[in-house]
Amino acid sequence: MASADLFALLLRLAVAATLALAIVLVLRRPLRHAFGANAAYAIWALVPVSMLAAAFSRVVAQSEAPTMSVLHMPAAMTAISAEGQAAAFDPASTLVGAWVAGLALWASLRMLAQWRWRRRIGVLRHVGDGTAYAAADGSLPAAVGWPRAVVVLPADFDVRFSEAERSLVIEHERRHVARGDLHAQMVAEALRALLWFHPLVHWAAVRFRHDQELACDAEVLASRPQDAALYARALASAAGLRFPPVATAWGFSHPLKERIAMLQVSPRSMVRRRAGFAMIALVTMLASGLVWATLARDAGEPPAGVVHQRWTLAIDGGETLGPFLLADRPGVPVEIRFEEAGTSWSLRSSATPLPEGRFDVQTTITRGAEVVAQPRLVIGADG
């Protein structure tokens, strides 16, 4: 994929993520109060779905549009501007290079944070049933590991929590594993790495983790509503603990007051929860469809003010050169020079705008100082 194409794809993904996050951040609280915490958590699926729609729309648009990819020209062929200066600086390549460097740095920092946290909790003592005790405390209890997770308990777990609290804590972490929440965290981390330059993505990631915890709380208490007060005390005993990039942390505390307050909310009826999920599915389909339709339409259109010309040259019936692409502003000539069998050749082309979106393309092909052809075409905006 050319640098320009990759940069365009990244820009489209960033736009899709921004629109999806705006919708999610507006709807998450109303959905939580109307349909429950799981509905607010489910709406986050709109972000990766919209980004997939944006990426897929580009593939479709490229397959339907005329081929206008910049192909490599022979080494002896040079594209120059009207002023005669060779094109040397490619801003798209520079920006893509900066993105790759930022991606590598961000991923390295997150992996380092995970490794340091894992080292801090020490050696794990597995006790069976997907549970282990850590040699030291560090944001524990937590469900850790991908793709296979284990529930890690602190060394003082049996002392810090009562028997009833221990049962709730372990059930909470096992629910995280069963629900696939660590898989969702991996997707979130991948999107943060992909869009490391986007501040809204990082700001929203904390809200995503909070909604994930609220949804898990709601699911545990749906089966044990009588333990709400006990659950709140267990939360308070672990408040303020830090958590690693990929793990669920029992003491995740943003904002702890809201998390405890949600424990007092009566569970929503099955009918109401199903209505909420149906509405979320509808919003997701409509929003991602809108992203797909909008970006698919735009992807097939050339940039404003740029004329694309696709040429193939065959000299005296010999080897075909190209195809290659000329792309320049209307009225600004582009010239290509190359050597063939010791003879200097040049192709100079200029597109003059005409009414109704048409262009008058005038081309002069010379061999040495001799003009050998002067093709002229009138083309429409659609090629």
mmCIF file of C-alpha atoms in Angstrom:
data_model
loop_
_atom_site.group_PDB
_atom_site.id
_atom_site.type_symbol
_atom_site.label_atom_id
_atom_site.label_comp_id
_atom_site.label_asym_id
_atom_site.label_seq_id
_atom_site.Cartn_x
_atom_site.Cartn_y
_atom_site.Cartn_z
ATOM 1 C CA MET A 1 0.000 0.000 0.000
ATOM 2 C CA ALA A 2 1.377 3.417 -0.990
ATOM 3 C CA SER A 3 2.065 5.977 1.730
ATOM 4 C CA ALA A 4 -0.678 8.247 0.416
ATOM 5 C CA ASP A 5 -3.206 5.400 0.534
ATOM 6 C CA LEU A 6 -2.172 4.374 4.060
ATOM 7 C CA PHE A 7 -2.357 7.960 5.274
ATOM 8 C CA ALA A 8 -5.817 8.349 3.718
ATOM 9 C CA LEU A 9 -6.947 5.119 5.407
ATOM 10 C CA LEU A 10 -5.667 6.300 8.804
ATOM 11 C CA LEU A 11 -7.461 9.605 8.369
ATOM 12 C CA ARG A 12 -10.698 7.799 7.543
ATOM 13 C CA LEU A 13 -10.345 5.509 10.567
ATOM 14 C CA ALA A 14 -9.727 8.521 12.809
ATOM 15 C CA VAL A 15 -12.818 10.279 11.465
ATOM 16 C CA ALA A 16 -14.959 7.160 11.936
ATOM 17 C CA ALA A 17 -13.634 6.680 15.484
ATOM 18 C CA THR A 18 -14.319 10.308 16.361
ATOM 19 C CA LEU A 19 -17.926 10.143 15.163
ATOM 20 C CA ALA A 20 -18.542 6.809 16.899
ATOM 21 C CA LEU A 21 -16.988 7.965 20.175
ATOM 22 C CA ALA A 22 -19.070 11.133 20.129
ATOM 23 C CA ILE A 23 -22.226 9.022 19.852
ATOM 24 C CA VAL A 24 -21.087 6.591 22.559
ATOM 25 C CA LEU A 25 -20.066 9.289 25.034
ATOM 26 C CA VAL A 26 -23.402 11.056 24.597
ATOM 27 C CA LEU A 27 -25.527 7.901 24.929
ATOM 28 C CA ARG A 28 -23.710 5.831 27.567
ATOM 29 C CA ARG A 29 -25.259 7.501 30.639
ATOM 30 C CA PRO A 30 -28.846 7.706 29.296
ATOM 31 C CA LEU A 31 -28.605 4.073 28.203
ATOM 32 C CA ARG A 32 -27.317 3.005 31.616
ATOM 33 C CA HIS A 33 -30.179 4.693 33.475
ATOM 34 C CA ALA A 34 -32.845 3.588 31.004
ATOM 35 C CA PHE A 35 -31.771 0.019 30.226
ATOM 36 C CA GLY A 36 -29.018 -0.921 32.678
ATOM 37 C CA ALA A 37 -25.220 -1.015 32.823
ATOM 38 C CA ASN A 38 -24.873 -3.764 30.225
ATOM 39 C CA ALA A 39 -26.591 -1.588 27.622
ATOM 40 C CA ALA A 40 -24.100 1.237 28.256
ATOM 41 C CA TYR A 41 -21.244 -1.237 27.892
ATOM 42 C CA ALA A 42 -22.640 -2.742 24.690
ATOM 43 C CA ILE A 43 -22.805 0.621 22.883
ATOM 44 C CA TRP A 44 -18.978 0.701 22.846
ATOM 45 C CA ALA A 45 -19.098 -1.902 20.070
ATOM 46 C CA LEU A 46 -20.078 0.977 17.782
ATOM 47 C CA VAL A 47 -16.447 2.191 17.725
ATOM 48 C CA PRO A 48 -14.713 -0.842 16.152
ATOM 49 C CA VAL A 49 -17.743 -1.559 13.944
ATOM 50 C CA SER A 50 -17.680 1.981 12.524
ATOM 51 C CA MET A 51 -13.935 1.762 11.929
ATOM 52 C CA LEU A 52 -14.375 -1.539 10.086
ATOM 53 C CA ALA A 53 -17.097 0.080 7.986
ATOM 54 C CA ALA A 54 -14.729 2.940 7.147
ATOM 55 C CA ALA A 55 -11.962 0.532 6.126
ATOM 56 C CA PHE A 56 -14.316 -1.690 4.116
ATOM 57 C CA SER A 57 -15.855 1.288 2.328
ATOM 58 C CA ARG A 58 -12.422 2.226 1.028
ATOM 59 C CA VAL A 59 -11.848 -1.272 -0.363
ATOM 60 C CA VAL A 60 -15.232 -1.215 -2.125
ATOM 61 C CA ALA A 61 -14.718 2.277 -3.485
ATOM 62 C CA GLN A 62 -11.285 1.409 -4.861
ATOM 63 C CA SER A 63 -12.615 -1.709 -6.570
ATOM 64 C CA GLU A 64 -15.372 0.299 -8.257
ATOM 65 C CA ALA A 65 -13.301 3.364 -9.158
ATOM 66 C CA PRO A 66 -10.927 3.612 -12.155
ATOM 67 C CA THR A 67 -7.381 2.560 -11.336
ATOM 68 C CA MET A 68 -5.432 5.655 -10.342
ATOM 69 C CA SER A 69 -2.636 4.186 -8.256
ATOM 70 C CA VAL A 70 0.813 5.729 -8.628
ATOM 71 C CA LEU A 71 3.047 3.040 -10.115
ATOM 72 C CA HIS A 72 6.850 2.990 -10.059
ATOM 73 C CA MET A 73 8.395 4.574 -13.147
ATOM 74 C CA PRO A 74 11.710 3.386 -14.675
ATOM 75 C CA ALA A 75 14.770 4.739 -12.906
ATOM 76 C CA ALA A 76 15.684 6.933 -15.867
ATOM 77 C CA MET A 77 12.216 8.546 -15.917
ATOM 78 C CA THR A 78 11.786 11.709 -13.860
ATOM 79 C CA ALA A 79 8.603 13.651 -13.155
ATOM 80 C CA ILE A 80 9.167 17.409 -12.943
ATOM 81 C CA SER A 81 6.940 20.397 -12.346
ATOM 82 C CA ALA A 82 6.341 23.323 -14.655
ATOM 83 C CA GLU A 83 9.231 25.124 -12.987
ATOM 84 C CA GLY A 84 11.520 22.192 -13.840
ATOM 85 C CA GLN A 85 12.201 21.038 -10.276
ATOM 86 C CA ALA A 86 12.067 17.330 -9.514
ATOM 87 C CA ALA A 87 9.417 16.186 -7.026
ATOM 88 C CA ALA A 88 11.367 15.027 -3.971
ATOM 89 C CA PHE A 89 9.298 15.595 -0.836
ATOM 90 C CA ASP A 90 6.381 13.312 -0.068
ATOM 91 C CA PRO A 91 4.455 14.628 2.972
ATOM 92 C CA ALA A 92 2.339 11.455 3.139
ATOM 93 C CA SER A 93 5.461 9.304 3.580
ATOM 94 C CA THR A 94 6.717 11.601 6.328
ATOM 95 C CA LEU A 95 3.398 11.475 8.193
ATOM 96 C CA VAL A 96 3.123 7.698 7.823
ATOM 97 C CA GLY A 97 6.679 7.342 9.125
ATOM 98 C CA ALA A 98 5.785 9.456 12.161
ATOM 99 C CA TRP A 99 2.674 7.325 12.738
ATOM 100 C CA VAL A 100 4.693 4.086 12.595
ATOM 101 C CA ALA A 101 7.208 5.496 15.076
ATOM 102 C CA GLY A 102 4.416 6.605 17.418
ATOM 103 C CA LEU A 103 2.691 3.227 17.101
ATOM 104 C CA ALA A 104 5.898 1.394 18.021
ATOM 105 C CA LEU A 105 6.555 3.724 20.956
ATOM 106 C CA TRP A 106 3.012 3.495 22.329
ATOM 107 C CA ALA A 107 2.900 -0.302 22.020
ATOM 108 C CA SER A 108 6.311 -0.585 23.695
ATOM 109 C CA LEU A 109 5.235 1.600 26.615
ATOM 110 C CA ARG A 110 2.026 -0.371 27.164
ATOM 111 C CA MET A 111 3.830 -3.705 27.015
ATOM 112 C CA LEU A 112 6.427 -2.366 29.436
ATOM 113 C CA ALA A 113 3.677 -1.264 31.838
ATOM 114 C CA GLN A 114 2.093 -4.734 31.666
ATOM 115 C CA TRP A 115 5.432 -6.432 32.205
ATOM 116 C CA ARG A 116 6.337 -4.213 35.182
ATOM 117 C CA TRP A 117 2.960 -4.843 36.816
ATOM 118 C CA ARG A 118 3.309 -8.578 36.268
ATOM 119 C CA ARG A 119 6.787 -8.492 37.769
ATOM 120 C CA ARG A 120 5.539 -6.495 40.747
ATOM 121 C CA ILE A 121 2.970 -9.129 41.826
ATOM 122 C CA GLY A 122 5.689 -11.782 41.896
ATOM 123 C CA VAL A 123 5.431 -15.531 41.432
ATOM 124 C CA LEU A 124 1.924 -16.966 41.129
ATOM 125 C CA ARG A 125 0.826 -19.973 43.177
ATOM 126 C CA HIS A 126 -1.910 -21.722 41.235
ATOM 127 C CA VAL A 127 -4.594 -23.390 43.317
ATOM 128 C CA GLY A 128 -6.734 -24.783 40.510
ATOM 129 C CA ASP A 129 -10.009 -23.743 38.876
ATOM 130 C CA GLY A 130 -8.341 -20.855 37.080
ATOM 131 C CA THR A 131 -7.278 -19.138 40.323
ATOM 132 C CA ALA A 132 -3.858 -18.216 41.694
ATOM 133 C CA TYR A 133 -2.353 -16.331 44.638
ATOM 134 C CA ALA A 134 0.301 -13.679 44.019
ATOM 135 C CA ALA A 135 3.437 -13.329 46.090
ATOM 136 C CA ALA A 136 2.834 -9.567 46.396
ATOM 137 C CA ASP A 137 -0.098 -7.208 46.096
ATOM 138 C CA GLY A 138 -0.523 -5.027 43.032
ATOM 139 C CA SER A 139 -3.977 -4.005 41.875
ATOM 140 C CA LEU A 140 -5.390 -7.291 43.091
ATOM 141 C CA PRO A 141 -7.714 -9.154 42.916
ATOM 142 C CA ALA A 142 -7.728 -9.139 39.108
ATOM 143 C CA ALA A 143 -8.316 -11.343 36.092
ATOM 144 C CA VAL A 144 -5.087 -11.369 34.080
ATOM 145 C CA GLY A 145 -3.827 -13.021 30.919
ATOM 146 C CA TRP A 146 -4.703 -13.241 27.247
ATOM 147 C CA PRO A 147 -5.981 -15.240 25.469
ATOM 148 C CA ARG A 148 -6.380 -17.470 28.553
ATOM 149 C CA ALA A 149 -7.057 -15.571 31.762
ATOM 150 C CA VAL A 150 -6.492 -16.497 35.386
ATOM 151 C CA VAL A 151 -8.003 -14.881 38.481
ATOM 152 C CA VAL A 152 -5.097 -13.604 40.592
ATOM 153 C CA LEU A 153 -5.705 -12.999 44.304
ATOM 154 C CA PRO A 154 -3.484 -11.046 46.724
ATOM 155 C CA ALA A 155 -1.439 -12.898 49.302
ATOM 156 C CA ASP A 156 -3.611 -11.455 52.106
ATOM 157 C CA PHE A 157 -6.892 -12.195 50.328
ATOM 158 C CA ASP A 158 -8.175 -14.452 53.105
ATOM 159 C CA VAL A 159 -7.405 -11.785 55.712
ATOM 160 C CA ARG A 160 -8.508 -8.642 53.898
ATOM 161 C CA PHE A 161 -11.945 -9.976 52.879
ATOM 162 C CA SER A 162 -14.557 -11.914 54.775
ATOM 163 C CA GLU A 163 -15.729 -15.275 53.472
ATOM 164 C CA ALA A 164 -18.871 -13.750 51.909
ATOM 165 C CA GLU A 165 -16.837 -10.916 50.357
ATOM 166 C CA ARG A 166 -14.322 -13.403 48.957
ATOM 167 C CA SER A 167 -17.119 -15.258 47.236
ATOM 168 C CA LEU A 168 -18.378 -12.045 45.603
ATOM 169 C CA VAL A 169 -14.914 -10.912 44.514
ATOM 170 C CA ILE A 170 -14.050 -14.253 42.911
ATOM 171 C CA GLU A 171 -17.412 -14.449 41.160
ATOM 172 C CA HIS A 172 -16.937 -10.916 39.825
ATOM 173 C CA GLU A 173 -13.544 -11.717 38.315
ATOM 174 C CA ARG A 174 -14.725 -15.017 36.874
ATOM 175 C CA ARG A 175 -17.640 -13.198 35.260
ATOM 176 C CA HIS A 176 -15.127 -10.923 33.544
ATOM 177 C CA VAL A 177 -13.379 -13.965 32.105
ATOM 178 C CA ALA A 178 -16.618 -15.674 31.036
ATOM 179 C CA ARG A 179 -17.949 -12.493 29.396
ATOM 180 C CA GLY A 180 -14.793 -12.058 27.297
ATOM 181 C CA ASP A 181 -13.977 -8.695 28.851
ATOM 182 C CA LEU A 182 -10.233 -9.213 28.483
ATOM 183 C CA HIS A 183 -10.719 -9.792 24.746
ATOM 184 C CA ALA A 184 -12.574 -6.479 24.620
ATOM 185 C CA GLN A 185 -9.681 -4.837 26.462
ATOM 186 C CA MET A 186 -7.250 -6.169 23.871
ATOM 187 C CA VAL A 187 -9.363 -4.639 21.105
ATOM 188 C CA ALA A 188 -9.424 -1.340 22.999
ATOM 189 C CA GLU A 189 -5.643 -1.410 23.428
ATOM 190 C CA ALA A 190 -5.181 -2.168 19.716
ATOM 191 C CA LEU A 191 -7.349 0.814 18.774
ATOM 192 C CA ARG A 192 -5.433 3.050 21.192
ATOM 193 C CA ALA A 193 -2.169 1.970 19.560
ATOM 194 C CA LEU A 194 -3.564 2.466 16.057
ATOM 195 C CA LEU A 195 -4.845 5.953 16.908
ATOM 196 C CA TRP A 196 -2.171 6.888 19.449
ATOM 197 C CA PHE A 197 -2.281 10.493 18.222
ATOM 198 C CA HIS A 198 -6.008 10.893 19.006
ATOM 199 C CA PRO A 199 -6.579 12.328 22.529
ATOM 200 C CA LEU A 200 -10.286 11.464 22.553
ATOM 201 C CA VAL A 201 -9.485 7.762 22.116
ATOM 202 C CA HIS A 202 -7.327 7.717 25.258
ATOM 203 C CA TRP A 203 -9.808 9.787 27.257
ATOM 204 C CA ALA A 204 -12.643 7.462 26.261
ATOM 205 C CA ALA A 205 -10.645 4.333 27.149
ATOM 206 C CA VAL A 206 -10.986 5.100 30.875
ATOM 207 C CA ARG A 207 -14.785 5.480 30.481
ATOM 208 C CA PHE A 208 -14.879 2.180 28.604
ATOM 209 C CA ARG A 209 -13.168 0.384 31.492
ATOM 210 C CA HIS A 210 -15.587 1.969 33.951
ATOM 211 C CA ASP A 211 -18.626 0.864 31.949
ATOM 212 C CA GLN A 212 -17.115 -2.612 31.737
ATOM 213 C CA GLU A 213 -16.855 -2.810 35.533
ATOM 214 C CA LEU A 214 -20.402 -1.502 36.033
ATOM 215 C CA ALA A 215 -21.746 -4.108 33.607
ATOM 216 C CA CYS A 216 -19.953 -6.897 35.451
ATOM 217 C CA ASP A 217 -21.217 -5.576 38.808
ATOM 218 C CA ALA A 218 -24.771 -5.588 37.476
ATOM 219 C CA GLU A 219 -24.461 -9.143 36.210
ATOM 220 C CA VAL A 220 -23.153 -10.455 39.540
ATOM 221 C CA LEU A 221 -25.839 -8.688 41.590
ATOM 222 C CA ALA A 222 -28.586 -9.823 39.222
ATOM 223 C CA SER A 223 -28.061 -13.304 40.680
ATOM 224 C CA ARG A 224 -27.307 -12.088 44.233
ATOM 225 C CA PRO A 225 -29.366 -8.923 44.831
ATOM 226 C CA GLN A 226 -29.369 -9.463 48.595
ATOM 227 C CA ASP A 227 -25.587 -8.947 48.725
ATOM 228 C CA ALA A 228 -25.511 -5.339 47.434
ATOM 229 C CA ALA A 229 -24.343 -3.839 50.745
ATOM 230 C CA LEU A 230 -21.678 -6.510 51.196
ATOM 231 C CA TYR A 231 -20.534 -5.929 47.622
ATOM 232 C CA ALA A 232 -20.168 -2.184 48.274
ATOM 233 C CA ARG A 233 -18.018 -2.815 51.374
ATOM 234 C CA ALA A 234 -15.753 -5.126 49.404
ATOM 235 C CA LEU A 235 -15.337 -2.470 46.724
ATOM 236 C CA ALA A 236 -14.457 0.183 49.270
ATOM 237 C CA SER A 237 -11.793 -2.040 50.838
ATOM 238 C CA ALA A 238 -9.866 -2.167 47.563
ATOM 239 C CA ALA A 239 -10.474 1.394 46.325
ATOM 240 C CA GLY A 240 -7.755 3.354 44.611
ATOM 241 C CA LEU A 241 -5.647 0.468 43.335
ATOM 242 C CA ARG A 242 -3.898 0.903 40.002
ATOM 243 C CA PHE A 243 -4.455 -1.560 37.207
ATOM 244 C CA PRO A 244 -2.323 -2.888 34.325
ATOM 245 C CA PRO A 245 -3.126 -2.219 30.634
ATOM 246 C CA VAL A 246 -4.785 -5.607 30.050
ATOM 247 C CA ALA A 247 -6.506 -6.927 33.178
ATOM 248 C CA THR A 248 -9.642 -6.403 35.203
ATOM 249 C CA ALA A 249 -8.994 -4.816 38.593
ATOM 250 C CA TRP A 250 -11.448 -5.203 41.450
ATOM 251 C CA GLY A 251 -10.345 -1.884 42.943
ATOM 252 C CA PHE A 252 -10.727 0.162 39.757
ATOM 253 C CA SER A 253 -12.119 3.350 41.261
ATOM 254 C CA HIS A 254 -13.204 5.795 38.565
ATOM 255 C CA PRO A 255 -15.530 7.019 39.898
ATOM 256 C CA LEU A 256 -16.026 4.732 42.888
ATOM 257 C CA LYS A 257 -19.024 6.679 44.236
ATOM 258 C CA GLU A 258 -20.968 6.124 41.033
ATOM 259 C CA ARG A 259 -20.024 2.453 40.982
ATOM 260 C CA ILE A 260 -21.309 1.950 44.530
ATOM 261 C CA ALA A 261 -24.415 4.037 43.831
ATOM 262 C CA MET A 262 -25.264 1.792 40.872
ATOM 263 C CA LEU A 263 -25.390 -1.170 43.235
ATOM 264 C CA GLN A 264 -28.501 0.361 44.798
ATOM 265 C CA VAL A 265 -30.355 0.583 41.481
ATOM 266 C CA SER A 266 -33.001 -2.051 40.958
ATOM 267 C CA PRO A 267 -32.260 -4.466 38.085
ATOM 268 C CA ARG A 268 -34.077 -3.683 34.850
ATOM 269 C CA SER A 269 -36.743 -6.091 33.648
ATOM 270 C CA MET A 270 -35.867 -8.594 30.931
ATOM 271 C CA VAL A 271 -38.185 -6.824 28.478
ATOM 272 C CA ARG A 272 -36.541 -3.497 29.153
ATOM 273 C CA ARG A 273 -33.021 -4.910 28.771
ATOM 274 C CA ARG A 274 -33.938 -6.558 25.493
ATOM 275 C CA ALA A 275 -35.439 -3.308 24.225
ATOM 276 C CA GLY A 276 -32.190 -1.559 25.118
ATOM 277 C CA PHE A 277 -30.058 -4.055 23.220
ATOM 278 C CA ALA A 278 -32.394 -3.846 20.224
ATOM 279 C CA MET A 279 -32.023 -0.073 20.196
ATOM 280 C CA ILE A 280 -28.227 -0.370 20.465
ATOM 281 C CA ALA A 281 -28.146 -2.803 17.546
ATOM 282 C CA LEU A 282 -30.229 -0.383 15.483
ATOM 283 C CA VAL A 283 -28.007 2.594 16.348
ATOM 284 C CA THR A 284 -24.883 0.573 15.533
ATOM 285 C CA MET A 285 -26.221 -0.521 12.156
ATOM 286 C CA LEU A 286 -27.418 2.965 11.230
ATOM 287 C CA ALA A 287 -24.233 4.720 12.335
ATOM 288 C CA SER A 288 -21.853 2.239 10.711
ATOM 289 C CA GLY A 289 -23.992 2.213 7.561
ATOM 290 C CA LEU A 290 -23.827 6.000 7.420
ATOM 291 C CA VAL A 291 -20.032 5.894 7.814
ATOM 292 C CA TRP A 292 -19.738 3.266 5.088
ATOM 293 C CA ALA A 293 -21.997 5.097 2.645
ATOM 294 C CA THR A 294 -20.365 8.494 3.224
ATOM 295 C CA LEU A 295 -16.773 7.335 2.978
ATOM 296 C CA ALA A 296 -17.450 4.938 0.086
ATOM 297 C CA ARG A 297 -18.853 7.866 -1.873
ATOM 298 C CA ASP A 298 -15.899 10.094 -1.043
ATOM 299 C CA ALA A 299 -13.243 7.465 -1.697
ATOM 300 C CA GLY A 300 -14.052 7.261 -5.387
ATOM 301 C CA GLU A 301 -13.713 10.994 -5.915
ATOM 302 C CA PRO A 302 -10.334 12.513 -6.781
ATOM 303 C CA PRO A 303 -9.091 15.297 -4.527
ATOM 304 C CA ALA A 304 -10.552 18.703 -5.286
ATOM 305 C CA GLY A 305 -8.515 20.654 -7.816
ATOM 306 C CA VAL A 306 -6.398 17.673 -8.908
ATOM 307 C CA VAL A 307 -6.469 16.153 -12.387
ATOM 308 C CA HIS A 308 -5.413 12.513 -12.820
ATOM 309 C CA GLN A 309 -3.991 11.288 -16.133
ATOM 310 C CA ARG A 310 -2.999 7.673 -16.716
ATOM 311 C CA TRP A 311 -0.495 7.087 -19.531
ATOM 312 C CA THR A 312 1.206 4.115 -21.210
ATOM 313 C CA LEU A 313 3.952 4.676 -23.803
ATOM 314 C CA ALA A 314 5.194 2.278 -26.474
ATOM 315 C CA ILE A 315 8.188 3.598 -28.453
ATOM 316 C CA ASP A 316 8.423 2.393 -32.074
ATOM 317 C CA GLY A 317 6.419 -0.680 -31.202
ATOM 318 C CA GLY A 318 8.993 -1.700 -28.599
ATOM 319 C CA GLU A 319 8.744 -2.228 -24.858
ATOM 320 C CA THR A 320 5.753 -0.595 -23.190
ATOM 321 C CA LEU A 321 6.573 1.896 -20.470
ATOM 322 C CA GLY A 322 4.097 2.457 -17.645
ATOM 323 C CA PRO A 323 1.336 2.661 -16.901
ATOM 324 C CA PHE A 324 2.064 5.703 -14.760
ATOM 325 C CA LEU A 325 0.000 8.503 -13.292
ATOM 326 C CA LEU A 326 0.187 12.244 -13.729
ATOM 327 C CA ALA A 327 -1.560 14.186 -11.005
ATOM 328 C CA ASP A 328 -1.447 17.954 -10.938
ATOM 329 C CA ARG A 329 -3.485 21.103 -10.579
ATOM 330 C CA PRO A 330 -5.535 22.172 -13.608
ATOM 331 C CA GLY A 331 -3.580 24.465 -15.897
ATOM 332 C CA VAL A 332 -0.171 23.546 -14.395
ATOM 333 C CA PRO A 333 1.873 21.491 -16.912
ATOM 334 C CA VAL A 334 3.603 18.289 -15.836
ATOM 335 C CA GLU A 335 6.594 16.939 -17.744
ATOM 336 C CA ILE A 336 8.166 13.479 -17.690
ATOM 337 C CA ARG A 337 11.642 12.944 -19.147
ATOM 338 C CA PHE A 338 13.401 9.644 -19.784
ATOM 339 C CA GLU A 339 16.126 8.012 -21.866
ATOM 340 C CA GLU A 340 15.475 5.202 -24.325
ATOM 341 C CA ALA A 341 18.260 3.685 -26.491
ATOM 342 C CA GLY A 342 20.415 6.740 -25.959
ATOM 343 C CA THR A 343 17.691 9.135 -27.046
ATOM 344 C CA SER A 344 16.118 11.738 -24.761
ATOM 345 C CA TRP A 345 12.321 11.701 -24.627
ATOM 346 C CA SER A 346 9.807 13.907 -22.843
ATOM 347 C CA LEU A 347 6.040 13.922 -22.323
ATOM 348 C CA ARG A 348 4.529 17.256 -21.348
ATOM 349 C CA SER A 349 0.841 17.444 -20.448
ATOM 350 C CA SER A 350 -1.505 20.168 -19.254
ATOM 351 C CA ALA A 351 -5.214 19.995 -18.325
ATOM 352 C CA THR A 352 -7.238 23.170 -18.884
ATOM 353 C CA PRO A 353 -10.613 23.380 -17.100
ATOM 354 C CA LEU A 354 -13.708 23.619 -19.313
ATOM 355 C CA PRO A 355 -17.378 24.212 -18.396
ATOM 356 C CA GLU A 356 -19.499 21.392 -16.934
ATOM 357 C CA GLY A 357 -16.569 19.771 -15.145
ATOM 358 C CA ARG A 358 -14.665 18.835 -18.315
ATOM 359 C CA PHE A 359 -10.959 19.257 -19.090
ATOM 360 C CA ASP A 360 -9.014 19.950 -22.273
ATOM 361 C CA VAL A 361 -5.898 17.747 -21.996
ATOM 362 C CA GLN A 362 -3.109 18.832 -24.360
ATOM 363 C CA THR A 363 0.020 16.667 -24.581
ATOM 364 C CA THR A 364 3.289 17.073 -26.427
ATOM 365 C CA ILE A 365 5.680 14.137 -26.898
ATOM 366 C CA THR A 366 9.205 14.988 -28.061
ATOM 367 C CA ARG A 367 12.272 12.960 -29.058
ATOM 368 C CA GLY A 368 15.321 15.076 -28.538
ATOM 369 C CA ALA A 369 14.303 18.415 -30.001
ATOM 370 C CA GLU A 370 11.737 16.902 -32.399
ATOM 371 C CA VAL A 371 8.002 16.945 -31.642
ATOM 372 C CA VAL A 372 6.694 13.497 -32.615
ATOM 373 C CA ALA A 373 3.078 13.712 -31.366
ATOM 374 C CA GLN A 374 0.602 16.195 -29.928
ATOM 375 C CA PRO A 375 -2.492 14.251 -28.786
ATOM 376 C CA ARG A 376 -5.376 16.301 -27.475
ATOM 377 C CA LEU A 377 -8.404 15.006 -25.551
ATOM 378 C CA VAL A 378 -11.515 16.515 -23.992
ATOM 379 C CA ILE A 379 -12.528 14.437 -20.965
ATOM 380 C CA GLY A 380 -15.310 14.661 -18.432
ATOM 381 C CA ALA A 381 -14.993 14.877 -14.676
ATOM 382 C CA ASP A 382 -15.704 11.142 -14.413
ATOM 383 C CA GLY A 383 -12.826 10.249 -16.735
#
